[in-house]
PDB file of C-alpha atoms in Angstrom:
ATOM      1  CA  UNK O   1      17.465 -28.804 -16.121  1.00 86.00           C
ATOM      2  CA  UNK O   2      17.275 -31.633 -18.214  1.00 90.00           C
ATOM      3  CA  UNK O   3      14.049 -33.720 -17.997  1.00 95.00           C
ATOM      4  CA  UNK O   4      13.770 -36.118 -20.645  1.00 96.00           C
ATOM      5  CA  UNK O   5      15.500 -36.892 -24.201  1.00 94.00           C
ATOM      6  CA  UNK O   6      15.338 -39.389 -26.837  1.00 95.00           C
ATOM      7  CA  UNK O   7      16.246 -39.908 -30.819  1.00 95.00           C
ATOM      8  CA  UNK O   8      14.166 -36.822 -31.898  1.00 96.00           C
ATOM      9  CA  UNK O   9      13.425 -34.185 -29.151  1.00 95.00           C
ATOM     10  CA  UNK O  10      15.140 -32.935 -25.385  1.00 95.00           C
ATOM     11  CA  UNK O  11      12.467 -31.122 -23.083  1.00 95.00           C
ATOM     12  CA  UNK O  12      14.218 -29.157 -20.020  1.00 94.00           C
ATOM     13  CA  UNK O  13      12.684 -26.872 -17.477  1.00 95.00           C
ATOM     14  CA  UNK O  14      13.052 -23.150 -18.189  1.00 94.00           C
ATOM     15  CA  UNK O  15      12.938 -20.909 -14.610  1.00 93.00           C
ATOM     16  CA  UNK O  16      11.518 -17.352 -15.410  1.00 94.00           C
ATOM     17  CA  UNK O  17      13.999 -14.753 -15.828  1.00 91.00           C
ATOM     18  CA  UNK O  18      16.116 -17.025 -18.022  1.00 88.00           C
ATOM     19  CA  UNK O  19      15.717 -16.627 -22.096  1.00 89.00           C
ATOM     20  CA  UNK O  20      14.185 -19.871 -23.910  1.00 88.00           C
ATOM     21  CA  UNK O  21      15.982 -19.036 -26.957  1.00 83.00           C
ATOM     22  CA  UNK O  22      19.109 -17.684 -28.469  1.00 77.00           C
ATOM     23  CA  UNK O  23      18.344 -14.092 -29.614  1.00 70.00           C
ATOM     24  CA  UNK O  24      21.590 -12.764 -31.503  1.00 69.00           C
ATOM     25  CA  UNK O  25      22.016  -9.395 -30.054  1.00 66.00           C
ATOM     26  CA  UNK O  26      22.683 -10.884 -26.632  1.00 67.00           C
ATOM     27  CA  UNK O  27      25.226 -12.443 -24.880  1.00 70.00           C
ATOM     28  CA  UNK O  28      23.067 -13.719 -22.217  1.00 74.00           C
ATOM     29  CA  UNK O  29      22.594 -17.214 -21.381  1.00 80.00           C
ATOM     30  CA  UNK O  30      19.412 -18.835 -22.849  1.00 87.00           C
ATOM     31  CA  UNK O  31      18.040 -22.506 -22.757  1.00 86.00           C
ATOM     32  CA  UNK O  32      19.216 -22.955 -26.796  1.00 88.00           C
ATOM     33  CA  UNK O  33      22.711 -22.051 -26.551  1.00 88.00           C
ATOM     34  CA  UNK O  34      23.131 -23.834 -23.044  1.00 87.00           C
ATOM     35  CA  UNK O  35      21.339 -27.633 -25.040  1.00 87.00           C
ATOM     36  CA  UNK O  36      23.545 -26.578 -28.108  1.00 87.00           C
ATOM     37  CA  UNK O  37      26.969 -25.940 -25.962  1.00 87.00           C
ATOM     38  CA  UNK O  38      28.262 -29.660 -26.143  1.00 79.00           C
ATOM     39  CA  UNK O  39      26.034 -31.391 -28.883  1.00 85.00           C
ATOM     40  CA  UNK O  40      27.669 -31.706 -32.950  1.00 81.00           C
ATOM     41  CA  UNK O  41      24.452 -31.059 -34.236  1.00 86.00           C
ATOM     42  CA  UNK O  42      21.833 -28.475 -33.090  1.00 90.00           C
ATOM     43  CA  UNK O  43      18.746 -28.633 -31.485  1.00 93.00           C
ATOM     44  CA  UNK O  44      15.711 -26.162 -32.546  1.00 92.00           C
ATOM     45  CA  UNK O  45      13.326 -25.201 -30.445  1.00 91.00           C
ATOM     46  CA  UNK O  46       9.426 -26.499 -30.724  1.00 90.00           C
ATOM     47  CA  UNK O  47       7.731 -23.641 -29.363  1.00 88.00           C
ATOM     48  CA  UNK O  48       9.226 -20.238 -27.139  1.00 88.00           C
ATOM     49  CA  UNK O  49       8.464 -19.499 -23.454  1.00 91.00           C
ATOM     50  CA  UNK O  50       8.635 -15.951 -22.313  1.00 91.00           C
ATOM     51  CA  UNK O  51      11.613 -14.857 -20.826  1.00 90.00           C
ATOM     52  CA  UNK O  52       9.576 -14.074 -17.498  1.00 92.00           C
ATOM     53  CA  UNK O  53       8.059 -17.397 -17.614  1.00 94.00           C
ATOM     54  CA  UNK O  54       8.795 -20.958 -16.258  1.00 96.00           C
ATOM     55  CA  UNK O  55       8.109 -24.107 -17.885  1.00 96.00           C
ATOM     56  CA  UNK O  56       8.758 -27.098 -20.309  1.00 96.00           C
ATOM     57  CA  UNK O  57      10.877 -25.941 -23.470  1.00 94.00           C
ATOM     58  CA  UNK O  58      10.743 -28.808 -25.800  1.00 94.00           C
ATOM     59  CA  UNK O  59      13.709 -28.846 -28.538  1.00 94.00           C
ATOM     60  CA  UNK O  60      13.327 -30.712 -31.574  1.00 95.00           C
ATOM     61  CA  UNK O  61      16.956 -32.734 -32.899  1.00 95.00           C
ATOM     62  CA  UNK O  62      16.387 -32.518 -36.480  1.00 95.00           C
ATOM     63  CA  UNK O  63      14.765 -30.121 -39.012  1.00 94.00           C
ATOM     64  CA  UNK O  64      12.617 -33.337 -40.316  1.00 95.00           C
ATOM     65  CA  UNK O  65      10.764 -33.111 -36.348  1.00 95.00           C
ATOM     66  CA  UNK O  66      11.074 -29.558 -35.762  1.00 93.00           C
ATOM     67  CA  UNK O  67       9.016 -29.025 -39.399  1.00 91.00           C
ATOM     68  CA  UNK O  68       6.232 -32.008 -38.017  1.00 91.00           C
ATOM     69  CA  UNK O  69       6.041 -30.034 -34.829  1.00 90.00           C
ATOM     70  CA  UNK O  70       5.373 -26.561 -36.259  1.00 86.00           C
ATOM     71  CA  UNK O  71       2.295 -28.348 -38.207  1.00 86.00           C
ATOM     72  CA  UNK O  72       1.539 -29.879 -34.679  1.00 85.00           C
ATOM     73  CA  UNK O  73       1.870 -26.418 -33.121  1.00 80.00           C
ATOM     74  CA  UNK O  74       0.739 -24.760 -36.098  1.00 74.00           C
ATOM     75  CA  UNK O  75       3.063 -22.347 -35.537  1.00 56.00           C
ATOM     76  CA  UNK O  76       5.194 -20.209 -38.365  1.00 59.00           C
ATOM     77  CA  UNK O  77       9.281 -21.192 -38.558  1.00 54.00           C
ATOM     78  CA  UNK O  78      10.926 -20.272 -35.508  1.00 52.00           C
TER      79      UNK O  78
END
């Protein structure tokens, strides 16, 4: 469920049981690939939720924000 976007990120609610990100030897449905499914240019994930956890998934709209957010985060590339 979409909760809020603007120029540079999209934050939806992830229920548990549903993947946060797009892992490539699946064909399940995950957060990513649903945000990505209509948009020309793709949106990278700030941070990861657990698959068995519900939340706030923020997604970052460029590699120029997703970069500022990993220092933010201080988190290794995604």
């Amino acid at each position: 469920m979409l909760l809020f976007e603007d120029l540079h990120f999209v934050a939806v609610y992830k229920p548990a049981g549903i993947a946060g990100h797009h892992l490539e030897s699946s064909s399940a449905p995950s957060c990513e690939s649903e945000i990505n499914l209509n948009r020309l240019k793709k949106c990278i994930p700030a941070h990861r939720l657990d698959t068995g956890t519900s939340g706030i998934l923020l997604f970052c709209k460029s590699s120029e924000t997703h970069r500022d957010m990993r220092k933010i985060f201080n988190l290794r590339l995604i």
